[in-house]
Short mmCIF file of C-alpha atoms and ligand atoms in Angstrom, two decimals:
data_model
loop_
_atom_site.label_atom_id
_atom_site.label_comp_id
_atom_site.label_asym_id
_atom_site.label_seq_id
_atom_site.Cartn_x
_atom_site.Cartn_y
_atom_site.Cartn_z
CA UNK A 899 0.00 0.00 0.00
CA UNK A 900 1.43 3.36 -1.05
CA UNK A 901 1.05 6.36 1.11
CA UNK A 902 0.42 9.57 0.26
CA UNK A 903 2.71 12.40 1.04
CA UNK A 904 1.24 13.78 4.13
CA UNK A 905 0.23 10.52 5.35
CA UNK A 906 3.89 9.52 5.41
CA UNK A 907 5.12 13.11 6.73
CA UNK A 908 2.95 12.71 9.48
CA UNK A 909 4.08 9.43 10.32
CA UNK A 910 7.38 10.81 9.76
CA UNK A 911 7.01 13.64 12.09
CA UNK A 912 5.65 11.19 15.06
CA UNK A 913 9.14 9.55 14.83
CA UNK A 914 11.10 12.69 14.99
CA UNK A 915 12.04 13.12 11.19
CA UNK A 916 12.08 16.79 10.77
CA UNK A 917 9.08 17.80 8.27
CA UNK A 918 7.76 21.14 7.45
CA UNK A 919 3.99 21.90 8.91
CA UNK A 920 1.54 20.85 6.46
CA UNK A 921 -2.28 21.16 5.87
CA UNK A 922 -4.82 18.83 3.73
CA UNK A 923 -7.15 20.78 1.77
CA UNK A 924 -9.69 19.12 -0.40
CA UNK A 925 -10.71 22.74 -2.11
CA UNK A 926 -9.08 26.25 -3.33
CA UNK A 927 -10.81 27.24 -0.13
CA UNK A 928 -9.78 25.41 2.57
CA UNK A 929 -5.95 25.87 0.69
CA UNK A 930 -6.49 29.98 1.22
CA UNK A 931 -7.22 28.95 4.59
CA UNK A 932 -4.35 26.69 5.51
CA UNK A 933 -2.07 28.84 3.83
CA UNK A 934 -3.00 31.97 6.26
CA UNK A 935 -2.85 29.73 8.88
CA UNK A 936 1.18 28.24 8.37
CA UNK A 937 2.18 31.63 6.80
CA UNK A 938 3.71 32.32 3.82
CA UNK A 939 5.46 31.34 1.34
CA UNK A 940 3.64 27.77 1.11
CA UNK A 941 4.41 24.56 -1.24
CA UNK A 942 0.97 23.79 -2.92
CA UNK A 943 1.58 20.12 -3.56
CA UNK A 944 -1.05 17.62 -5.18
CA UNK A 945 -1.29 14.59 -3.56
CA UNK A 946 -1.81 11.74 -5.77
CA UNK A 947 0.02 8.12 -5.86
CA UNK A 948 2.37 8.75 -8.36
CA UNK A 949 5.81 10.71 -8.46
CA UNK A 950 7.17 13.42 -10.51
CA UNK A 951 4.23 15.78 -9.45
CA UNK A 952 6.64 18.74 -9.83
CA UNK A 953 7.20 17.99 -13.63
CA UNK A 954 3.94 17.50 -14.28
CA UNK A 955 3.16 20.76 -12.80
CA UNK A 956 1.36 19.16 -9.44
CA UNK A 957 3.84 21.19 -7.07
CA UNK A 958 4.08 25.51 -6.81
CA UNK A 959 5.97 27.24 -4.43
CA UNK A 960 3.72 30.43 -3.45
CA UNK A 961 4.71 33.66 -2.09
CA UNK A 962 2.09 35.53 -2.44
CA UNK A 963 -1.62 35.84 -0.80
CA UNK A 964 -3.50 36.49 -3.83
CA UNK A 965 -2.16 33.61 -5.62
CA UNK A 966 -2.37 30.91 -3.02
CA UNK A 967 -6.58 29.90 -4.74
CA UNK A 968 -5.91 30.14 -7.90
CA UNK A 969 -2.65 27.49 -7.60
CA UNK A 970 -4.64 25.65 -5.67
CA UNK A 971 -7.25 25.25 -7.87
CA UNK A 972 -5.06 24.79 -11.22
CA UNK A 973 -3.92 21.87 -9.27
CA UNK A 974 -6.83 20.57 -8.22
CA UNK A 975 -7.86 20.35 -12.02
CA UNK A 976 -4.93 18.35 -13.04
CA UNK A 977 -4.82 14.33 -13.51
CA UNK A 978 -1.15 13.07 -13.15
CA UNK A 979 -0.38 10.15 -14.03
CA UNK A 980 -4.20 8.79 -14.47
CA UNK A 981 -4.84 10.19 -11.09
CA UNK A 982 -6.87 12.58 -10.28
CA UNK A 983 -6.11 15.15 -7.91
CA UNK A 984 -8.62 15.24 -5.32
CA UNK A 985 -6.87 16.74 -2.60
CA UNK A 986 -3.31 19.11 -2.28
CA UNK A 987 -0.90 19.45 0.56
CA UNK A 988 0.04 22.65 1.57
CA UNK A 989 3.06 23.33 3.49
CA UNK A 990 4.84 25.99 4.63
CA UNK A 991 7.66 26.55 2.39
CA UNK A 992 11.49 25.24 2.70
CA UNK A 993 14.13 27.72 1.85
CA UNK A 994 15.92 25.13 0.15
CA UNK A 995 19.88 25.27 -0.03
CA UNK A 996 20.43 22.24 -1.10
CA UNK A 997 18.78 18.22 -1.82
CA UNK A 998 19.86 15.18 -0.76
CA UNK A 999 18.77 11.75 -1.57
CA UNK A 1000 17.53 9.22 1.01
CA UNK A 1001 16.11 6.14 0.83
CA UNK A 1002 15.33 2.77 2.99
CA UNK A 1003 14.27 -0.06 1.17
CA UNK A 1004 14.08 -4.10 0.94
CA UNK A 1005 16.99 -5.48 -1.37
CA UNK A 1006 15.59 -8.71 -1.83
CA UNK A 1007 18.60 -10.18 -3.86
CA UNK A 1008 20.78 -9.30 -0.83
CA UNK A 1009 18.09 -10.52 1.32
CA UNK A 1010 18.54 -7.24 3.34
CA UNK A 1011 17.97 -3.30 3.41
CA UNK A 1012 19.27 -1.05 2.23
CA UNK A 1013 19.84 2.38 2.97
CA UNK A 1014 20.65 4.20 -0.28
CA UNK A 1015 22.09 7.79 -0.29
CA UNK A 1016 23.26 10.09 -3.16
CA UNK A 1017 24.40 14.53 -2.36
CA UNK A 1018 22.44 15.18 -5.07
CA UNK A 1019 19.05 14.55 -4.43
CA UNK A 1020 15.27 16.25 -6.32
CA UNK A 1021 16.01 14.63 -9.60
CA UNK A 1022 15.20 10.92 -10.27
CA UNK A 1023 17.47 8.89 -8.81
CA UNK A 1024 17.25 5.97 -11.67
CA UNK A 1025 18.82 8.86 -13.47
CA UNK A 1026 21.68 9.11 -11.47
CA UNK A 1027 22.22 5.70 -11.09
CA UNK A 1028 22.32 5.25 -15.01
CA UNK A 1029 24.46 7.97 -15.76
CA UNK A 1030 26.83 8.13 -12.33
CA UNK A 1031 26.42 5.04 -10.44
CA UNK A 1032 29.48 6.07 -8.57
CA UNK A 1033 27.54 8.74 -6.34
CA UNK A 1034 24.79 6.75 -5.68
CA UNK A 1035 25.63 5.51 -1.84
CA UNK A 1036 24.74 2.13 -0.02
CA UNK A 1037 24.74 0.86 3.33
CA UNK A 1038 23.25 -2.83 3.94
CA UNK A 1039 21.61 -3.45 7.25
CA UNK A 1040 20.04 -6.33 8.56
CA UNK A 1041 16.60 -6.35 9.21
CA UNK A 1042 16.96 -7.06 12.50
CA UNK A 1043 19.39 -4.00 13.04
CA UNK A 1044 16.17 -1.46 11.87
CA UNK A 1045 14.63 -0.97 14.78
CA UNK A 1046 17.96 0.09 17.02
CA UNK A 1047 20.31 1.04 13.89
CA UNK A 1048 23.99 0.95 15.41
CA UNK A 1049 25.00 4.82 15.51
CA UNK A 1050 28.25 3.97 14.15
CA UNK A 1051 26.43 2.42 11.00
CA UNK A 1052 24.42 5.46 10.27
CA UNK A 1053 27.44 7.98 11.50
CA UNK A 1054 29.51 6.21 8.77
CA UNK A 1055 26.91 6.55 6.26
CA UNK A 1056 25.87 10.31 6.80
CA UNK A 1057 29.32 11.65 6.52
CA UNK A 1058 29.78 10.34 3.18
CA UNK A 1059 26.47 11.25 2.37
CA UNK A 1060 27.05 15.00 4.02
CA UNK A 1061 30.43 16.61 3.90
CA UNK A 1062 29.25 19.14 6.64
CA UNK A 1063 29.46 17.77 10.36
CA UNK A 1064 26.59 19.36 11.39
CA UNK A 1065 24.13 17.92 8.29
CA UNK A 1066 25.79 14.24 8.90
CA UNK A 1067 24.79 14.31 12.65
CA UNK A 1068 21.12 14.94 11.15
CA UNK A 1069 21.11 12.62 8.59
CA UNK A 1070 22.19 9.73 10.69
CA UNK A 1071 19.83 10.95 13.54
CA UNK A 1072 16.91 10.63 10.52
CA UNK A 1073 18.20 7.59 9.63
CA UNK A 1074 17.95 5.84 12.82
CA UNK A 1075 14.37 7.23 13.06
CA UNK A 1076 13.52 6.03 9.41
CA UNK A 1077 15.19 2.44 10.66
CA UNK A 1078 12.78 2.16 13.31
CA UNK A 1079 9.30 3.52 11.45
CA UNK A 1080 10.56 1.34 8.74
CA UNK A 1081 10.64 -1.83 10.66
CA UNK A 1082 7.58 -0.57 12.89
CA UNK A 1083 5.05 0.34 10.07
CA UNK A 1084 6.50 -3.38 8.14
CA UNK A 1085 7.11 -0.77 5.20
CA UNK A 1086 8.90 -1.77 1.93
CA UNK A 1087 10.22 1.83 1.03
CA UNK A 1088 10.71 4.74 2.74
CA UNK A 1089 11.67 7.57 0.38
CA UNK A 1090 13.06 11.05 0.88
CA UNK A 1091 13.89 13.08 -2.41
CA UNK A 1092 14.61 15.97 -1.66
CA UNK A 1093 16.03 15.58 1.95
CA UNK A 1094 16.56 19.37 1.85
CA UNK A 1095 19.21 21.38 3.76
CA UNK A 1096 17.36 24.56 4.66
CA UNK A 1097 18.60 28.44 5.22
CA UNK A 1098 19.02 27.36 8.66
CA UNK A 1099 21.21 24.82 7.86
CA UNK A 1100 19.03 22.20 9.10
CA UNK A 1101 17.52 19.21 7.24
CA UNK A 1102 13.85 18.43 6.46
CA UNK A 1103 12.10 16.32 4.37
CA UNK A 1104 10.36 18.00 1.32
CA UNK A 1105 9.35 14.97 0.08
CA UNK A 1106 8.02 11.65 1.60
CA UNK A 1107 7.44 8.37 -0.36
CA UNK A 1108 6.46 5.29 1.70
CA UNK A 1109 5.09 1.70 1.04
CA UNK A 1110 3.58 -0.47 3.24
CA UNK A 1111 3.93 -4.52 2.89
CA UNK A 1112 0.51 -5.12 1.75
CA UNK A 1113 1.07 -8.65 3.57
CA UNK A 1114 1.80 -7.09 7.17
CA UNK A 1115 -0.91 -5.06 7.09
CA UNK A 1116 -3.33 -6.93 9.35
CA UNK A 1117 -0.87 -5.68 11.75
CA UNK A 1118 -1.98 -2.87 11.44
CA UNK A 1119 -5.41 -1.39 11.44
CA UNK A 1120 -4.39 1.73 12.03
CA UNK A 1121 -2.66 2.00 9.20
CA UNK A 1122 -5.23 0.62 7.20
CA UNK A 1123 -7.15 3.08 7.84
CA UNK A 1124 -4.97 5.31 6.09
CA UNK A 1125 -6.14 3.27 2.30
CA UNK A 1126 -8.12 5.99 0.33
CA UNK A 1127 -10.17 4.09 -2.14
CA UNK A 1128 -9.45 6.91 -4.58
CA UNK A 1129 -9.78 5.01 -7.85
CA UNK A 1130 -11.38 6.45 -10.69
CA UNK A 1131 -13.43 3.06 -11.75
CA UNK A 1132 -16.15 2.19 -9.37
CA UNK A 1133 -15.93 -1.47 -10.50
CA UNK A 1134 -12.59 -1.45 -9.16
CA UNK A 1135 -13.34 -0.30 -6.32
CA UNK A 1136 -16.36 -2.51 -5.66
CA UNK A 1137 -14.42 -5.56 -6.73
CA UNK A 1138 -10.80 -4.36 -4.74
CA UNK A 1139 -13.69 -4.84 -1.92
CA UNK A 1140 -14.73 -7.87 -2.12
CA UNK A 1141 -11.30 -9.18 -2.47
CA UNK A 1142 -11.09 -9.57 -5.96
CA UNK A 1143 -8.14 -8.34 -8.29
CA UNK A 1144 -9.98 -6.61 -11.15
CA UNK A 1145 -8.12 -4.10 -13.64
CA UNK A 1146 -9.98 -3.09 -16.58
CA UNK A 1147 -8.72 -3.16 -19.86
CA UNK A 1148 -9.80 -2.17 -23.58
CA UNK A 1149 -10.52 -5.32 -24.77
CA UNK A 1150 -13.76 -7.33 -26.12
CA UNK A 1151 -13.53 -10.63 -23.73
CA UNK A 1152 -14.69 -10.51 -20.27
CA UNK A 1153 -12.53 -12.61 -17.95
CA UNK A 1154 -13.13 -14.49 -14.87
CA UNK A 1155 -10.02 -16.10 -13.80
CA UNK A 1156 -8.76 -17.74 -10.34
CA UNK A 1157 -4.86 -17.12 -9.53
CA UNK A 1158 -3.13 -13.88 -10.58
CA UNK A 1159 -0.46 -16.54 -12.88
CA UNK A 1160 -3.53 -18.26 -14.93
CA UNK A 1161 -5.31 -15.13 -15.11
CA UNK A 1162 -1.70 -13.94 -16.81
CA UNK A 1163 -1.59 -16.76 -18.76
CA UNK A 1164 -4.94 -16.45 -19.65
CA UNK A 1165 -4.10 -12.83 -21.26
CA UNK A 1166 -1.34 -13.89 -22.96
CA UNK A 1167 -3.65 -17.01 -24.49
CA UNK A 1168 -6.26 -14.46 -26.08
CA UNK A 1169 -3.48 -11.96 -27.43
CA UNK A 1170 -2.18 -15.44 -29.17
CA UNK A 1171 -5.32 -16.28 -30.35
CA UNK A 1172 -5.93 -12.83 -31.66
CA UNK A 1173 -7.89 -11.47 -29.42
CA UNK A 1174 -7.84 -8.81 -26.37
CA UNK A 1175 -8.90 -8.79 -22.99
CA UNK A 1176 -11.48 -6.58 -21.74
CA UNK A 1177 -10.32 -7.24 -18.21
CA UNK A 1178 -8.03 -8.66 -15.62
CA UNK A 1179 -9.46 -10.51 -12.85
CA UNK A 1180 -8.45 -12.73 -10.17
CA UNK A 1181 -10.78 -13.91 -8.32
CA UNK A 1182 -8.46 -15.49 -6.18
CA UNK A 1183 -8.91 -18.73 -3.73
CA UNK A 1184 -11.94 -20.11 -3.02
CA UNK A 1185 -14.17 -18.43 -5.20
CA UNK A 1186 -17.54 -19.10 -4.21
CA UNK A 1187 -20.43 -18.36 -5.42
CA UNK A 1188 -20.73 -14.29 -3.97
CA UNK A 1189 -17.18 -13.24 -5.66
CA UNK A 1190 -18.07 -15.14 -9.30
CA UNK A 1191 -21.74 -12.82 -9.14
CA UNK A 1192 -19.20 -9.58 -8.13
CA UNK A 1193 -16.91 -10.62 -11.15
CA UNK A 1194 -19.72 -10.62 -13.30
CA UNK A 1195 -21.27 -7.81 -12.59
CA UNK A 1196 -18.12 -5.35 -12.87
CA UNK A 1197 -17.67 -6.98 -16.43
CA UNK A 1198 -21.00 -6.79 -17.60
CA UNK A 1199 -20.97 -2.94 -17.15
CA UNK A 1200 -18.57 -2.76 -19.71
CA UNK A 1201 -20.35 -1.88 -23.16
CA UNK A 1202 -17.27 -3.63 -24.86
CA UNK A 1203 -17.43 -6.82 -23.45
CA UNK A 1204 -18.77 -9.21 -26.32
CA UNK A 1205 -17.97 -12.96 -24.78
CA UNK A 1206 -17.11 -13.79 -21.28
CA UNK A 1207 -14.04 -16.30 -20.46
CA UNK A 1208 -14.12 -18.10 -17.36
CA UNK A 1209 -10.97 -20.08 -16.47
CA UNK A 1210 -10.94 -21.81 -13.46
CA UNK A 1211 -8.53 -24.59 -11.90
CA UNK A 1212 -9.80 -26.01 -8.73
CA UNK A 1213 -7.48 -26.59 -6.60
CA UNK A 1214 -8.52 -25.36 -3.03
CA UNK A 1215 -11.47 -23.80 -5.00
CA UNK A 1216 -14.18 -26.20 -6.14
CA UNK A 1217 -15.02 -26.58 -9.27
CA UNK A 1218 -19.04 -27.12 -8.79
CA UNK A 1219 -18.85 -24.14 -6.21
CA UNK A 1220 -17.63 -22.09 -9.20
CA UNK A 1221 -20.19 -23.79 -11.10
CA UNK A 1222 -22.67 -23.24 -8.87
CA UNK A 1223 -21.46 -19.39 -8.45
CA UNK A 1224 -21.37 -18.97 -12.45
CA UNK A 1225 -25.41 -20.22 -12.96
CA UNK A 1226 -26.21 -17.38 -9.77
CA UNK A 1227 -24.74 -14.91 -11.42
CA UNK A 1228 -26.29 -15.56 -14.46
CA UNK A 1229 -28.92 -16.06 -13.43
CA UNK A 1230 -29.28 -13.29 -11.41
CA UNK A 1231 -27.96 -10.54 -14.19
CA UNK A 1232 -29.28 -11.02 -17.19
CA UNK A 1233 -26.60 -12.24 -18.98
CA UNK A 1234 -27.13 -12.16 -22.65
CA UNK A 1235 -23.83 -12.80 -24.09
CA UNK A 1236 -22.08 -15.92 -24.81
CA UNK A 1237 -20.53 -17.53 -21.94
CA UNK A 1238 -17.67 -19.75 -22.34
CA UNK A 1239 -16.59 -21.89 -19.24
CA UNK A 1240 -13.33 -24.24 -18.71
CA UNK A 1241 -13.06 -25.73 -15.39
CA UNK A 1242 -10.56 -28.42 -14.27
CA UNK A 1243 -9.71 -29.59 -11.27
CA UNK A 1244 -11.34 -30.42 -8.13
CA UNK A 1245 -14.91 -31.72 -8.43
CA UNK A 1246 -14.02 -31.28 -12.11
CA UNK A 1247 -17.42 -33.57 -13.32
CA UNK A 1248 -19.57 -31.77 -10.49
CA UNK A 1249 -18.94 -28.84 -12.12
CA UNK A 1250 -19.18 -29.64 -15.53
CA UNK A 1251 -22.46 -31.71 -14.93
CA UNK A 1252 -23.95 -28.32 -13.36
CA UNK A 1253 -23.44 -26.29 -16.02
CA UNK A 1254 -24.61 -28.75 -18.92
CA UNK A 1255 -27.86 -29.48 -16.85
CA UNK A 1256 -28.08 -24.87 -17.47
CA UNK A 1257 -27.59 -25.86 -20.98
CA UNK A 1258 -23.77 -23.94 -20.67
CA UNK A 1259 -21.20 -25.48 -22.84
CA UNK A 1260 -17.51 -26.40 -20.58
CA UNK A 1261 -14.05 -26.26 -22.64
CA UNK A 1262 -12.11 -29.10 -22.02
CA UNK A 1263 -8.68 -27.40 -22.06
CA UNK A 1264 -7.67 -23.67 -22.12
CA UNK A 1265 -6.86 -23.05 -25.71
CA UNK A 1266 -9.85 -24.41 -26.41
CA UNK A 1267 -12.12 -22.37 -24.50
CA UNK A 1268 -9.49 -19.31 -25.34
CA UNK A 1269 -10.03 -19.78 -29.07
CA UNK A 1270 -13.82 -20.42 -29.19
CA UNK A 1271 -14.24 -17.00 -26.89
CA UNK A 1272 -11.95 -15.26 -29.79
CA UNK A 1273 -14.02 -16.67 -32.42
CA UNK A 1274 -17.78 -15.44 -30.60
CA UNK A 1275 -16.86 -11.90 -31.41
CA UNK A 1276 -13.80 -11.47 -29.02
CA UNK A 1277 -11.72 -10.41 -32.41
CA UNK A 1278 -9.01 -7.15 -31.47
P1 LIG B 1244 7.82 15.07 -6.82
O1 LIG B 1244 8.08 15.84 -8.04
O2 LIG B 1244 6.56 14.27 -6.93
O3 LIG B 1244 8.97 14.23 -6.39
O4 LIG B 1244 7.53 16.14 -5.63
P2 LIG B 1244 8.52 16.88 -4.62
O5 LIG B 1244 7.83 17.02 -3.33
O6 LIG B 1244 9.85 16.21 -4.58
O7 LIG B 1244 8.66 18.32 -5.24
C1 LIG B 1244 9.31 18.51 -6.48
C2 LIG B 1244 10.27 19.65 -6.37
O8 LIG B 1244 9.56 20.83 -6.00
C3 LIG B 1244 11.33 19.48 -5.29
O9 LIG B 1244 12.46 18.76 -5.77
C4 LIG B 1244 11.67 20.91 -4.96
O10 LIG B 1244 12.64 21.38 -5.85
C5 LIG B 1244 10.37 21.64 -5.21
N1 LIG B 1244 9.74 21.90 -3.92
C6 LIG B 1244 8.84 21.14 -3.26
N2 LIG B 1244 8.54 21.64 -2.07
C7 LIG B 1244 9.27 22.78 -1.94
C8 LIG B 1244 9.44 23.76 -0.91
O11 LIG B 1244 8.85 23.70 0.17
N3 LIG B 1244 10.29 24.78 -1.18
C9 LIG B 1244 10.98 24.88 -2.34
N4 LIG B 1244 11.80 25.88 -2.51
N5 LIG B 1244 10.86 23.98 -3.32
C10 LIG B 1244 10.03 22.93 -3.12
MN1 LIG B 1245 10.21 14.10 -4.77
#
């Protein structure tokens, strides 16, 4: 789970990394008012789950009164990235004298983290690391060294990350802090870029980019909370919620699909056979009845959608369940268009016996089923 900016400053600020005072405001309005309220000159910065905001025009540095609504609003019009900015972050300004680059993250082929480091932070650090590898800074640390990061370790680090005493003591001091959220929160990045040196010499994060391990984060309903369900489709959104993986795409052929690597495979299968996907879905394990009517549904909104695929392999999921799940749906949403099902697997014959008795025809293997949905109007 990604977190937006101010969600990860303020869970920056509650362990002691230095941020600058910041305000959510969901219109021009409430912006004019959180402005007056941290003083001038503010960042205006739009907070949406994607980076490079300031290129795409998402971030303005405001001095003056008048023009605090009118930024505001001219980034509360923008879409970056496919996301639409809903809300902005206003903060009060950092005189910035210089950036630094910070990061914390999972290096999974060292099986460790990684702190990663580079003097000249703001600009993408993949660019750096392409075009001067040799200033881009690591430090490897255990995982079970986060949560009490030897000072010696971050000391070390900092001062080849800072050549000025006074910034390394900082930057190892944020470090050991970003150690211990980082292992706290179970995140998977923590991001600062810029990490900015200020006119008082001090540093302060400008910038905050944080994941959270999806996986850990039953841990943590209070940080669940923090999941805006900001996504532009609503059948996304209904079927994120009942714990379905649905991503729509532009495609003719509606797919129902359980496991993320069939439902893959199952792309891949149409492309071959000349056709295109209207949708990814997995429905996941144990797809019962409830979650094959919620599959349905999101893909029979789609105008598009000429032929539905389903593609099941039982393994812990049942294949007459699915069965079972596939004739309520139907029958329950007036499905007009061609259905074609293969199901193997687990109760394999219950399954198949179910539908035939509906009058539903069942593909014995996948290209089969994959090449008679392409040929019912599923064409690119
Ligand atoms: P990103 O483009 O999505 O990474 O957003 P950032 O928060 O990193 O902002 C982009 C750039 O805007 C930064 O690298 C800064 O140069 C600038 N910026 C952001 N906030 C401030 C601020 O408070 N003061 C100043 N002077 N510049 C800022
Ligand atoms: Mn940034």
């Amino acid at each position: 789970m990604r977190l937006h900016e101010y969600q990860a400053k303020n869970l920056f600020k509650s362990y002691g990394i230095p941020v600058p005072d910041g305000i959510v405001a969901q219109t021009a309005e409430d912006a004019v008012a959180a402005a007056q309220s941290l003083g001038l000159p503010v960042a205006i910065k739009a907070q949406v789950h994607t980076g490079g905001r300031g290129k795409a025009g998402g971030v303005a540095v405001v001095a003056e009164a008048a023009q605090v609504g009118p930024e505001a609003q001219k980034i509360l019009a923008l879409t970056i990235g496919g996301f639409r900015v809903r809300q902005v972050l206003v903060t009060r300004a950092v005189s910035i004298k210089k950036e630094l680059y910070l990061s914390l993250l999972i290096d999974r082929n060292a099986r460790k983290t990684v702190f990663i480091g580079c003097a000249e932070g703001g600009v993408e650090i993949e660019t750096i690391a392409k075009e001067s590898p040799d200033k881009i800074l690591r430090c490897d640390v255990s995982v079970w060294q986060l949560s009490d990061l030897p000072g010696q370790l971050a000391d070390e680090f900092a001062q080849k990350l800072c050549s000025n005493g006074n910034h390394a003591a900082e930057a190892a001091d944020i470090m050991v802090h970003m150690g211990k959220l980082f292992a706290e929160t179970d995140a998977s990045l923590i991001e600062i870029n810029p990490l900015a040196v200020d006119d008082t010499g001090s540093l302060v994060a400008v910038d905050a980019k944080m994941v959270l391990d999806d996986n850990a984060l039953f841990r943590h309903p209070d940080l669940l909370g923090l999941r805006e369900d900001y996504l532009d489709d609503p059948d996304e959104l209904d079927t994120r919620r009942a714990g379905l993986n649905f991503v729509r795409l532009e495609g003719t052929i509606g797919c129902v699909v359980n496991g993320a690597g069939l439902a893959m495979a199952t792309m891949d299968a149409i492309q071959r056979f000349g056709g295109a996907p209207a949708n990814f879905l997995d429905v996941g394990g144990g797809a019962g009845g409830k979650k094959v009517l919620t599959a349905f549904k999101a893909i029979l909104k789609d105008p598009r959608v000429k032929v539905i695929l389903v593609n099941i392999f039982g393994g812990i999921t049942r294949c007459d369940e699915v069965a079972q799940g596939i004739l309520e749906a139907l029958d329950q949403s007036n499905v007009t268009l061609p259905v074609v099902v293969r199901l193997t697997g687990t109760n394999e014959a219950e399954g198949r016996a179910l539908l035939e008795g509906a009058g539903l025809m069942s593909a014995k293997t996948m290209e089969e089923a994959v090449a008679r949905a392409v040929e019912m109007g599923g064409s690119a």
